[in-house]
JSON list of C-alpha atoms in Angstrom, two decimals:
[
{"chain": "T", "resi": 216, "resn": "ASP", "atom": "CA", "xyz": [73.95, 18.02, -179.90]},
{"chain": "T", "resi": 217, "resn": "ALA", "atom": "CA", "xyz": [70.12, 17.34, -178.42]},
{"chain": "T", "resi": 218, "resn": "GLY", "atom": "CA", "xyz": [69.83, 15.69, -175.21]},
{"chain": "T", "resi": 219, "resn": "VAL", "atom": "CA", "xyz": [66.75, 12.95, -173.86]},
{"chain": "T", "resi": 220, "resn": "THR", "atom": "CA", "xyz": [64.20, 15.26, -175.33]},
{"chain": "T", "resi": 221, "resn": "GLN", "atom": "CA", "xyz": [60.45, 12.97, -174.15]},
{"chain": "T", "resi": 222, "resn": "SER", "atom": "CA", "xyz": [57.45, 14.54, -175.24]},
{"chain": "T", "resi": 223, "resn": "PRO", "atom": "CA", "xyz": [54.38, 15.69, -173.85]},
{"chain": "T", "resi": 224, "resn": "THR", "atom": "CA", "xyz": [56.15, 17.40, -170.91]},
{"chain": "T", "resi": 225, "resn": "HIS", "atom": "CA", "xyz": [52.43, 17.01, -168.92]},
{"chain": "T", "resi": 226, "resn": "LEU", "atom": "CA", "xyz": [49.54, 14.71, -169.68]},
{"chain": "T", "resi": 227, "resn": "ILE", "atom": "CA", "xyz": [46.33, 14.21, -167.77]},
{"chain": "T", "resi": 228, "resn": "LYS", "atom": "CA", "xyz": [44.04, 11.26, -168.08]},
{"chain": "T", "resi": 229, "resn": "THR", "atom": "CA", "xyz": [41.36, 9.55, -166.06]},
{"chain": "T", "resi": 230, "resn": "ARG", "atom": "CA", "xyz": [41.51, 5.91, -164.34]},
{"chain": "T", "resi": 231, "resn": "GLY", "atom": "CA", "xyz": [40.79, 3.40, -166.91]},
{"chain": "T", "resi": 232, "resn": "GLN", "atom": "CA", "xyz": [42.24, 5.50, -169.81]},
{"chain": "T", "resi": 233, "resn": "GLN", "atom": "CA", "xyz": [45.35, 4.70, -171.80]},
{"chain": "T", "resi": 234, "resn": "VAL", "atom": "CA", "xyz": [48.09, 6.16, -172.26]},
{"chain": "T", "resi": 235, "resn": "THR", "atom": "CA", "xyz": [51.85, 5.79, -174.40]},
{"chain": "T", "resi": 236, "resn": "LEU", "atom": "CA", "xyz": [54.42, 8.48, -173.48]},
{"chain": "T", "resi": 237, "resn": "ARG", "atom": "CA", "xyz": [57.51, 9.02, -176.49]},
{"chain": "T", "resi": 238, "resn": "CYS", "atom": "CA", "xyz": [60.84, 9.47, -175.72]},
{"chain": "T", "resi": 239, "resn": "SER", "atom": "CA", "xyz": [64.24, 10.27, -178.11]},
{"chain": "T", "resi": 240, "resn": "PRO", "atom": "CA", "xyz": [67.46, 9.19, -176.93]},
{"chain": "T", "resi": 241, "resn": "LYS", "atom": "CA", "xyz": [70.57, 11.13, -176.66]},
{"chain": "T", "resi": 242, "resn": "SER", "atom": "CA", "xyz": [72.35, 10.62, -179.99]},
{"chain": "T", "resi": 243, "resn": "GLY", "atom": "CA", "xyz": [74.72, 8.03, -180.70]},
{"chain": "T", "resi": 244, "resn": "HIS", "atom": "CA", "xyz": [73.13, 5.99, -177.52]},
{"chain": "T", "resi": 245, "resn": "ASP", "atom": "CA", "xyz": [70.92, 2.85, -178.00]},
{"chain": "T", "resi": 246, "resn": "THR", "atom": "CA", "xyz": [70.16, 1.70, -174.65]},
{"chain": "T", "resi": 247, "resn": "VAL", "atom": "CA", "xyz": [66.70, 3.72, -173.49]},
{"chain": "T", "resi": 248, "resn": "SER", "atom": "CA", "xyz": [65.54, 2.96, -169.92]},
{"chain": "T", "resi": 249, "resn": "TRP", "atom": "CA", "xyz": [62.04, 4.38, -167.92]},
{"chain": "T", "resi": 250, "resn": "TYR", "atom": "CA", "xyz": [61.80, 5.01, -164.64]},
{"chain": "T", "resi": 251, "resn": "GLN", "atom": "CA", "xyz": [59.03, 6.19, -162.14]},
{"chain": "T", "resi": 252, "resn": "GLN", "atom": "CA", "xyz": [59.41, 8.53, -159.82]},
{"chain": "T", "resi": 253, "resn": "ALA", "atom": "CA", "xyz": [56.47, 9.37, -157.63]},
{"chain": "T", "resi": 254, "resn": "LEU", "atom": "CA", "xyz": [56.33, 12.79, -156.20]},
{"chain": "T", "resi": 255, "resn": "GLY", "atom": "CA", "xyz": [58.83, 12.89, -153.13]},
{"chain": "T", "resi": 256, "resn": "GLN", "atom": "CA", "xyz": [60.49, 9.91, -154.08]},
{"chain": "T", "resi": 257, "resn": "GLY", "atom": "CA", "xyz": [63.60, 8.09, -156.21]},
{"chain": "T", "resi": 258, "resn": "PRO", "atom": "CA", "xyz": [63.10, 6.81, -159.01]},
{"chain": "T", "resi": 259, "resn": "GLN", "atom": "CA", "xyz": [62.09, 3.44, -160.36]},
{"chain": "T", "resi": 260, "resn": "PHE", "atom": "CA", "xyz": [63.16, 1.76, -162.77]},
{"chain": "T", "resi": 261, "resn": "ILE", "atom": "CA", "xyz": [60.43, 0.04, -165.22]},
{"chain": "T", "resi": 262, "resn": "PHE", "atom": "CA", "xyz": [62.56, -1.63, -168.19]},
{"chain": "T", "resi": 263, "resn": "GLN", "atom": "CA", "xyz": [65.46, -1.21, -170.47]},
{"chain": "T", "resi": 264, "resn": "TYR", "atom": "CA", "xyz": [65.02, -2.00, -174.33]},
{"chain": "T", "resi": 265, "resn": "TYR", "atom": "CA", "xyz": [68.03, -2.62, -176.62]},
{"chain": "T", "resi": 266, "resn": "GLU", "atom": "CA", "xyz": [68.37, -3.54, -179.92]},
{"chain": "T", "resi": 267, "resn": "GLU", "atom": "CA", "xyz": [63.82, -3.36, -180.05]},
{"chain": "T", "resi": 268, "resn": "GLU", "atom": "CA", "xyz": [64.06, -5.91, -177.00]},
{"chain": "T", "resi": 269, "resn": "GLU", "atom": "CA", "xyz": [63.02, -5.46, -173.38]},
{"chain": "T", "resi": 270, "resn": "ARG", "atom": "CA", "xyz": [66.74, -6.54, -171.77]},
{"chain": "T", "resi": 271, "resn": "GLN", "atom": "CA", "xyz": [65.75, -6.01, -168.18]},
{"chain": "T", "resi": 272, "resn": "ARG", "atom": "CA", "xyz": [62.26, -5.03, -166.57]},
{"chain": "T", "resi": 273, "resn": "GLY", "atom": "CA", "xyz": [62.02, -3.61, -162.52]},
{"chain": "T", "resi": 274, "resn": "ASN", "atom": "CA", "xyz": [58.70, -4.36, -159.76]},
{"chain": "T", "resi": 275, "resn": "PHE", "atom": "CA", "xyz": [56.01, -3.30, -162.22]},
{"chain": "T", "resi": 276, "resn": "PRO", "atom": "CA", "xyz": [52.81, -4.75, -163.93]},
{"chain": "T", "resi": 277, "resn": "ASP", "atom": "CA", "xyz": [52.31, -5.72, -167.20]},
{"chain": "T", "resi": 278, "resn": "ARG", "atom": "CA", "xyz": [49.81, -3.17, -167.50]},
{"chain": "T", "resi": 279, "resn": "PHE", "atom": "CA", "xyz": [52.85, -1.97, -168.49]},
{"chain": "T", "resi": 280, "resn": "SER", "atom": "CA", "xyz": [54.61, -2.11, -171.50]},
{"chain": "T", "resi": 281, "resn": "GLY", "atom": "CA", "xyz": [57.35, -0.59, -173.88]},
{"chain": "T", "resi": 282, "resn": "HIS", "atom": "CA", "xyz": [58.73, -0.42, -177.44]},
{"chain": "T", "resi": 283, "resn": "GLN", "atom": "CA", "xyz": [61.80, 0.94, -179.05]},
{"chain": "T", "resi": 284, "resn": "PHE", "atom": "CA", "xyz": [62.18, 1.48, -182.64]},
{"chain": "T", "resi": 285, "resn": "PRO", "atom": "CA", "xyz": [64.85, 1.34, -184.79]},
{"chain": "T", "resi": 286, "resn": "ASN", "atom": "CA", "xyz": [65.67, 4.56, -184.47]},
{"chain": "T", "resi": 287, "resn": "TYR", "atom": "CA", "xyz": [66.44, 3.74, -180.84]},
{"chain": "T", "resi": 288, "resn": "SER", "atom": "CA", "xyz": [63.72, 6.17, -179.65]},
{"chain": "T", "resi": 289, "resn": "SER", "atom": "CA", "xyz": [61.35, 4.73, -177.70]},
{"chain": "T", "resi": 290, "resn": "GLU", "atom": "CA", "xyz": [57.51, 4.68, -176.15]},
{"chain": "T", "resi": 291, "resn": "LEU", "atom": "CA", "xyz": [56.59, 3.68, -172.62]},
{"chain": "T", "resi": 292, "resn": "ASN", "atom": "CA", "xyz": [52.28, 2.26, -172.96]},
{"chain": "T", "resi": 293, "resn": "VAL", "atom": "CA", "xyz": [50.62, 2.33, -169.56]},
{"chain": "T", "resi": 294, "resn": "ASN", "atom": "CA", "xyz": [46.93, 0.32, -170.22]},
{"chain": "T", "resi": 295, "resn": "ALA", "atom": "CA", "xyz": [43.71, 0.70, -167.15]},
{"chain": "T", "resi": 296, "resn": "LEU", "atom": "CA", "xyz": [45.56, 3.75, -165.39]},
{"chain": "T", "resi": 297, "resn": "LEU", "atom": "CA", "xyz": [45.48, 4.29, -162.03]},
{"chain": "T", "resi": 298, "resn": "LEU", "atom": "CA", "xyz": [45.66, 7.42, -159.50]},
{"chain": "T", "resi": 299, "resn": "GLY", "atom": "CA", "xyz": [48.94, 5.41, -158.25]},
{"chain": "T", "resi": 300, "resn": "ASP", "atom": "CA", "xyz": [50.15, 5.78, -161.52]},
{"chain": "T", "resi": 301, "resn": "SER", "atom": "CA", "xyz": [50.30, 9.26, -160.96]},
{"chain": "T", "resi": 302, "resn": "ALA", "atom": "CA", "xyz": [54.15, 10.42, -161.25]},
{"chain": "T", "resi": 303, "resn": "LEU", "atom": "CA", "xyz": [57.08, 12.39, -163.31]},
{"chain": "T", "resi": 304, "resn": "TYR", "atom": "CA", "xyz": [58.29, 9.28, -165.47]},
{"chain": "T", "resi": 305, "resn": "LEU", "atom": "CA", "xyz": [61.97, 9.76, -166.92]},
{"chain": "T", "resi": 306, "resn": "CYS", "atom": "CA", "xyz": [63.64, 8.31, -170.14]},
{"chain": "T", "resi": 307, "resn": "ALA", "atom": "CA", "xyz": [67.17, 7.92, -169.41]},
{"chain": "T", "resi": 308, "resn": "SER", "atom": "CA", "xyz": [69.27, 7.03, -172.54]},
{"chain": "T", "resi": 309, "resn": "SER", "atom": "CA", "xyz": [72.98, 5.34, -172.54]},
{"chain": "T", "resi": 310, "resn": "ARG", "atom": "CA", "xyz": [75.89, 3.55, -174.61]},
{"chain": "T", "resi": 311, "resn": "PRO", "atom": "CA", "xyz": [76.51, 0.62, -174.86]},
{"chain": "T", "resi": 312, "resn": "GLY", "atom": "CA", "xyz": [79.32, -0.70, -171.99]},
{"chain": "T", "resi": 313, "resn": "LEU", "atom": "CA", "xyz": [79.50, -2.26, -168.56]},
{"chain": "T", "resi": 314, "resn": "ALA", "atom": "CA", "xyz": [76.37, -3.82, -167.90]},
{"chain": "T", "resi": 315, "resn": "GLY", "atom": "CA", "xyz": [74.87, -1.18, -165.47]},
{"chain": "T", "resi": 316, "resn": "GLY", "atom": "CA", "xyz": [77.91, 0.63, -165.30]},
{"chain": "T", "resi": 317, "resn": "GLU", "atom": "CA", "xyz": [76.88, 2.87, -168.07]},
{"chain": "T", "resi": 318, "resn": "THR", "atom": "CA", "xyz": [76.18, 7.44, -167.66]},
{"chain": "T", "resi": 319, "resn": "GLN", "atom": "CA", "xyz": [72.69, 7.59, -168.23]},
{"chain": "T", "resi": 320, "resn": "TYR", "atom": "CA", "xyz": [71.33, 10.47, -169.51]},
{"chain": "T", "resi": 321, "resn": "PHE", "atom": "CA", "xyz": [68.07, 11.66, -168.24]},
{"chain": "T", "resi": 322, "resn": "GLY", "atom": "CA", "xyz": [65.41, 13.88, -170.30]},
{"chain": "T", "resi": 323, "resn": "PRO", "atom": "CA", "xyz": [63.47, 16.22, -168.47]},
{"chain": "T", "resi": 324, "resn": "GLY", "atom": "CA", "xyz": [60.42, 13.89, -167.62]},
{"chain": "T", "resi": 325, "resn": "THR", "atom": "CA", "xyz": [56.64, 13.80, -168.39]},
{"chain": "T", "resi": 326, "resn": "ARG", "atom": "CA", "xyz": [54.67, 14.87, -165.50]},
{"chain": "T", "resi": 327, "resn": "LEU", "atom": "CA", "xyz": [51.35, 12.51, -165.72]},
{"chain": "T", "resi": 328, "resn": "LEU", "atom": "CA", "xyz": [48.36, 12.97, -163.64]},
{"chain": "T", "resi": 329, "resn": "VAL", "atom": "CA", "xyz": [46.10, 10.27, -162.91]},
{"chain": "T", "resi": 330, "resn": "LEU", "atom": "CA", "xyz": [42.41, 11.98, -162.26]},
{"chain": "P", "resi": 1139, "resn": "ALA", "atom": "CA", "xyz": [67.91, -7.23, -152.54]},
{"chain": "P", "resi": 1140, "resn": "GLN", "atom": "CA", "xyz": [69.05, -4.67, -152.88]},
{"chain": "P", "resi": 1141, "resn": "SER", "atom": "CA", "xyz": [68.60, -1.36, -151.08]},
{"chain": "P", "resi": 1142, "resn": "VAL", "atom": "CA", "xyz": [69.79, 2.14, -151.08]},
{"chain": "P", "resi": 1143, "resn": "THR", "atom": "CA", "xyz": [69.23, 4.54, -148.07]},
{"chain": "P", "resi": 1144, "resn": "GLN", "atom": "CA", "xyz": [69.67, 7.83, -147.84]},
{"chain": "P", "resi": 1145, "resn": "LEU", "atom": "CA", "xyz": [69.58, 8.79, -144.05]},
{"chain": "P", "resi": 1146, "resn": "ASP", "atom": "CA", "xyz": [68.84, 12.20, -144.25]},
{"chain": "P", "resi": 1147, "resn": "SER", "atom": "CA", "xyz": [65.57, 13.22, -145.90]},
{"chain": "P", "resi": 1148, "resn": "GLN", "atom": "CA", "xyz": [67.02, 16.70, -146.04]},
{"chain": "P", "resi": 1149, "resn": "VAL", "atom": "CA", "xyz": [69.72, 18.99, -145.50]},
{"chain": "P", "resi": 1150, "resn": "PRO", "atom": "CA", "xyz": [70.42, 22.63, -144.50]},
{"chain": "P", "resi": 1151, "resn": "VAL", "atom": "CA", "xyz": [73.29, 24.53, -144.77]},
{"chain": "P", "resi": 1152, "resn": "PHE", "atom": "CA", "xyz": [75.13, 27.99, -145.39]},
{"chain": "P", "resi": 1153, "resn": "GLU", "atom": "CA", "xyz": [76.31, 29.16, -148.24]},
{"chain": "P", "resi": 1154, "resn": "GLU", "atom": "CA", "xyz": [79.99, 28.58, -147.82]},
{"chain": "P", "resi": 1155, "resn": "ALA", "atom": "CA", "xyz": [79.82, 26.01, -145.30]},
{"chain": "P", "resi": 1156, "resn": "PRO", "atom": "CA", "xyz": [80.63, 22.39, -145.87]},
{"chain": "P", "resi": 1157, "resn": "VAL", "atom": "CA", "xyz": [78.61, 19.56, -146.76]},
{"chain": "P", "resi": 1158, "resn": "GLU", "atom": "CA", "xyz": [77.87, 16.21, -146.75]},
{"chain": "P", "resi": 1159, "resn": "LEU", "atom": "CA", "xyz": [75.62, 13.76, -147.68]},
{"chain": "P", "resi": 1160, "resn": "ARG", "atom": "CA", "xyz": [75.31, 9.63, -146.53]},
{"chain": "P", "resi": 1161, "resn": "CYS", "atom": "CA", "xyz": [74.59, 7.61, -148.39]},
{"chain": "P", "resi": 1162, "resn": "ASN", "atom": "CA", "xyz": [74.45, 3.44, -147.44]},
{"chain": "P", "resi": 1163, "resn": "TYR", "atom": "CA", "xyz": [73.61, 0.29, -149.81]},
{"chain": "P", "resi": 1164, "resn": "SER", "atom": "CA", "xyz": [73.31, -3.21, -148.99]},
{"chain": "P", "resi": 1165, "resn": "SER", "atom": "CA", "xyz": [75.03, -5.20, -151.32]},
{"chain": "P", "resi": 1166, "resn": "SER", "atom": "CA", "xyz": [77.44, -6.91, -150.07]},
{"chain": "P", "resi": 1167, "resn": "VAL", "atom": "CA", "xyz": [78.94, -8.04, -153.62]},
{"chain": "P", "resi": 1168, "resn": "SER", "atom": "CA", "xyz": [80.99, -5.90, -156.03]},
{"chain": "P", "resi": 1169, "resn": "VAL", "atom": "CA", "xyz": [78.38, -2.93, -156.89]},
{"chain": "P", "resi": 1170, "resn": "TYR", "atom": "CA", "xyz": [79.04, 0.44, -159.32]},
{"chain": "P", "resi": 1171, "resn": "LEU", "atom": "CA", "xyz": [78.00, 3.61, -157.40]},
{"chain": "P", "resi": 1172, "resn": "PHE", "atom": "CA", "xyz": [76.50, 7.07, -158.61]},
{"chain": "P", "resi": 1173, "resn": "TRP", "atom": "CA", "xyz": [75.05, 10.03, -156.99]},
{"chain": "P", "resi": 1174, "resn": "TYR", "atom": "CA", "xyz": [72.76, 12.55, -159.44]},
{"chain": "P", "resi": 1175, "resn": "VAL", "atom": "CA", "xyz": [71.35, 15.87, -159.08]},
{"chain": "P", "resi": 1176, "resn": "GLN", "atom": "CA", "xyz": [67.78, 16.91, -159.46]},
{"chain": "P", "resi": 1177, "resn": "TYR", "atom": "CA", "xyz": [67.33, 20.75, -159.99]},
{"chain": "P", "resi": 1178, "resn": "PRO", "atom": "CA", "xyz": [63.60, 21.35, -160.26]},
{"chain": "P", "resi": 1179, "resn": "ASN", "atom": "CA", "xyz": [61.48, 20.61, -163.14]},
{"chain": "P", "resi": 1180, "resn": "GLN", "atom": "CA", "xyz": [64.59, 18.88, -164.48]},
{"chain": "P", "resi": 1181, "resn": "GLY", "atom": "CA", "xyz": [65.71, 15.87, -165.65]},
{"chain": "P", "resi": 1182, "resn": "LEU", "atom": "CA", "xyz": [68.63, 13.72, -163.18]},
{"chain": "P", "resi": 1183, "resn": "GLN", "atom": "CA", "xyz": [72.48, 15.05, -164.27]},
{"chain": "P", "resi": 1184, "resn": "LEU", "atom": "CA", "xyz": [75.18, 12.28, -162.93]},
{"chain": "P", "resi": 1185, "resn": "LEU", "atom": "CA", "xyz": [77.36, 14.49, -160.54]},
{"chain": "P", "resi": 1186, "resn": "LEU", "atom": "CA", "xyz": [80.02, 10.81, -159.96]},
{"chain": "P", "resi": 1187, "resn": "LYS", "atom": "CA", "xyz": [80.14, 7.56, -160.31]},
{"chain": "P", "resi": 1188, "resn": "TYR", "atom": "CA", "xyz": [82.46, 4.77, -159.00]},
{"chain": "P", "resi": 1189, "resn": "LEU", "atom": "CA", "xyz": [82.76, 1.66, -160.76]},
{"chain": "P", "resi": 1190, "resn": "SER", "atom": "CA", "xyz": [86.54, 0.37, -159.48]},
{"chain": "P", "resi": 1191, "resn": "GLY", "atom": "CA", "xyz": [89.66, 1.99, -158.30]},
{"chain": "P", "resi": 1192, "resn": "SER", "atom": "CA", "xyz": [90.02, 4.38, -156.35]},
{"chain": "P", "resi": 1193, "resn": "THR", "atom": "CA", "xyz": [88.03, 4.91, -153.68]},
{"chain": "P", "resi": 1194, "resn": "LEU", "atom": "CA", "xyz": [87.38, 8.92, -153.94]},
{"chain": "P", "resi": 1195, "resn": "VAL", "atom": "CA", "xyz": [85.74, 9.88, -156.64]},
{"chain": "P", "resi": 1196, "resn": "LYS", "atom": "CA", "xyz": [85.97, 13.38, -157.77]},
{"chain": "P", "resi": 1197, "resn": "GLY", "atom": "CA", "xyz": [82.81, 14.74, -159.78]},
{"chain": "P", "resi": 1198, "resn": "ILE", "atom": "CA", "xyz": [81.49, 17.89, -161.07]},
{"chain": "P", "resi": 1199, "resn": "ASN", "atom": "CA", "xyz": [80.53, 21.44, -159.81]},
{"chain": "P", "resi": 1200, "resn": "GLY", "atom": "CA", "xyz": [83.30, 20.62, -156.74]},
{"chain": "P", "resi": 1201, "resn": "PHE", "atom": "CA", "xyz": [80.96, 17.32, -155.65]},
{"chain": "P", "resi": 1202, "resn": "GLU", "atom": "CA", "xyz": [83.32, 14.67, -154.34]},
{"chain": "P", "resi": 1203, "resn": "ALA", "atom": "CA", "xyz": [82.38, 11.18, -152.96]},
{"chain": "P", "resi": 1204, "resn": "GLU", "atom": "CA", "xyz": [84.20, 8.40, -151.19]},
{"chain": "P", "resi": 1205, "resn": "PHE", "atom": "CA", "xyz": [83.49, 4.51, -151.81]},
{"chain": "P", "resi": 1206, "resn": "ASN", "atom": "CA", "xyz": [83.65, 2.74, -148.55]},
{"chain": "P", "resi": 1207, "resn": "LYS", "atom": "CA", "xyz": [83.70, -0.76, -148.64]},
{"chain": "P", "resi": 1208, "resn": "SER", "atom": "CA", "xyz": [83.59, -2.34, -145.22]},
{"chain": "P", "resi": 1209, "resn": "GLN", "atom": "CA", "xyz": [80.58, 0.45, -143.88]},
{"chain": "P", "resi": 1210, "resn": "THR", "atom": "CA", "xyz": [78.93, -0.05, -147.49]},
{"chain": "P", "resi": 1211, "resn": "SER", "atom": "CA", "xyz": [78.67, 3.65, -148.05]},
{"chain": "P", "resi": 1212, "resn": "PHE", "atom": "CA", "xyz": [79.41, 5.78, -150.40]},
{"chain": "P", "resi": 1213, "resn": "HIS", "atom": "CA", "xyz": [78.81, 9.63, -149.61]},
{"chain": "P", "resi": 1214, "resn": "LEU", "atom": "CA", "xyz": [78.98, 12.79, -151.29]},
{"chain": "P", "resi": 1215, "resn": "ARG", "atom": "CA", "xyz": [80.43, 15.36, -149.88]},
{"chain": "P", "resi": 1216, "resn": "LYS", "atom": "CA", "xyz": [81.42, 19.24, -151.11]},
{"chain": "P", "resi": 1217, "resn": "PRO", "atom": "CA", "xyz": [83.93, 21.88, -149.79]},
{"chain": "P", "resi": 1218, "resn": "SER", "atom": "CA", "xyz": [81.50, 25.28, -149.59]},
{"chain": "P", "resi": 1219, "resn": "VAL", "atom": "CA", "xyz": [78.68, 24.87, -151.01]},
{"chain": "P", "resi": 1220, "resn": "HIS", "atom": "CA", "xyz": [77.07, 27.50, -153.88]},
{"chain": "P", "resi": 1221, "resn": "ILE", "atom": "CA", "xyz": [73.34, 28.73, -153.28]},
{"chain": "P", "resi": 1222, "resn": "ARG", "atom": "CA", "xyz": [73.19, 27.17, -157.33]},
{"chain": "P", "resi": 1223, "resn": "ASP", "atom": "CA", "xyz": [73.20, 24.09, -155.56]},
{"chain": "P", "resi": 1224, "resn": "THR", "atom": "CA", "xyz": [69.98, 23.75, -153.79]},
{"chain": "P", "resi": 1225, "resn": "ALA", "atom": "CA", "xyz": [68.54, 20.55, -155.33]},
{"chain": "P", "resi": 1226, "resn": "GLU", "atom": "CA", "xyz": [67.23, 17.16, -154.48]},
{"chain": "P", "resi": 1227, "resn": "TYR", "atom": "CA", "xyz": [70.48, 14.86, -154.43]},
{"chain": "P", "resi": 1228, "resn": "PHE", "atom": "CA", "xyz": [70.00, 10.91, -155.70]},
{"chain": "P", "resi": 1229, "resn": "CYS", "atom": "CA", "xyz": [71.62, 8.18, -154.40]},
{"chain": "P", "resi": 1230, "resn": "ALA", "atom": "CA", "xyz": [71.95, 5.03, -156.79]},
{"chain": "P", "resi": 1231, "resn": "VAL", "atom": "CA", "xyz": [73.66, 1.07, -156.78]},
{"chain": "P", "resi": 1232, "resn": "SER", "atom": "CA", "xyz": [73.66, -1.18, -159.89]},
{"chain": "P", "resi": 1233, "resn": "GLY", "atom": "CA", "xyz": [76.12, -4.35, -160.88]},
{"chain": "P", "resi": 1234, "resn": "PRO", "atom": "CA", "xyz": [75.67, -7.90, -160.77]},
{"chain": "P", "resi": 1235, "resn": "ASP", "atom": "CA", "xyz": [73.14, -8.08, -157.52]},
{"chain": "P", "resi": 1236, "resn": "THR", "atom": "CA", "xyz": [70.79, -5.43, -159.28]},
{"chain": "P", "resi": 1237, "resn": "GLY", "atom": "CA", "xyz": [70.03, -7.85, -162.18]},
{"chain": "P", "resi": 1238, "resn": "GLY", "atom": "CA", "xyz": [72.74, -6.34, -164.07]},
{"chain": "P", "resi": 1239, "resn": "PHE", "atom": "CA", "xyz": [71.35, -3.22, -165.62]},
{"chain": "P", "resi": 1240, "resn": "LYS", "atom": "CA", "xyz": [69.08, -2.33, -162.80]},
{"chain": "P", "resi": 1241, "resn": "THR", "atom": "CA", "xyz": [70.04, 0.85, -161.49]},
{"chain": "P", "resi": 1242, "resn": "ILE", "atom": "CA", "xyz": [68.40, 1.28, -158.22]},
{"chain": "P", "resi": 1243, "resn": "PHE", "atom": "CA", "xyz": [67.53, 4.77, -156.13]},
{"chain": "P", "resi": 1244, "resn": "GLY", "atom": "CA", "xyz": [67.69, 5.85, -152.69]},
{"chain": "P", "resi": 1245, "resn": "ALA", "atom": "CA", "xyz": [64.47, 8.45, -152.11]},
{"chain": "P", "resi": 1246, "resn": "GLY", "atom": "CA", "xyz": [66.84, 11.24, -152.14]},
{"chain": "P", "resi": 1247, "resn": "THR", "atom": "CA", "xyz": [67.82, 14.18, -150.21]},
{"chain": "P", "resi": 1248, "resn": "ARG", "atom": "CA", "xyz": [66.87, 17.33, -150.60]},
{"chain": "P", "resi": 1249, "resn": "LEU", "atom": "CA", "xyz": [70.05, 20.33, -150.34]},
{"chain": "P", "resi": 1250, "resn": "PHE", "atom": "CA", "xyz": [69.01, 23.61, -149.05]},
{"chain": "P", "resi": 1251, "resn": "VAL", "atom": "CA", "xyz": [71.76, 26.51, -149.24]},
{"chain": "P", "resi": 1252, "resn": "LYS", "atom": "CA", "xyz": [70.49, 29.19, -147.38]},
{"chain": "P", "resi": 1253, "resn": "ALA", "atom": "CA", "xyz": [72.70, 32.69, -147.63]}
]
């Protein structure tokens, strides 16, 4: 049973560019959440997707957007990249359950470096 | 707003010694509490979670945590650590006070087990 997969593993971009990160959830999971983990910090919630809709959003600007496909996979898009967007981006999947109480399964992350 | 404080950024300990990693949260309403572990260059893995019921929660790899509502704490403990427990540990909270689906993480505690 494949776990959560993310691609690419590493990415280097320059300021002002746009980036798309991809996530495939664990089999049987229909909910995908995205997190940003800056160096030396805990993950910060970006948003969660369920039934192809953004269900909840964290405190991130509109430059961060996402999408969920009918097969439950998801993309995170970041426009107009800033140096401060350099971080590890984590995707987590879960199955429906107690709102907020579900076990999240995390992928290995995509490390983004903005120069 | 809900917040999570991990009181120690680093905890060095000798192998086979007991360890406690401290976590406090701010909400006064019902919460769901989690401990995750992150090994180098990997995503997060759930150690244990508290949703309701018994305040002592047992998790994987011999870890346990105790929910203390009056002190708004959820400290993680292990009676005897191994070298392989060296990793970053994150305390997290979710529930109605975070909007329902958002998980808020602490800054992490680096556990370093010495031989």
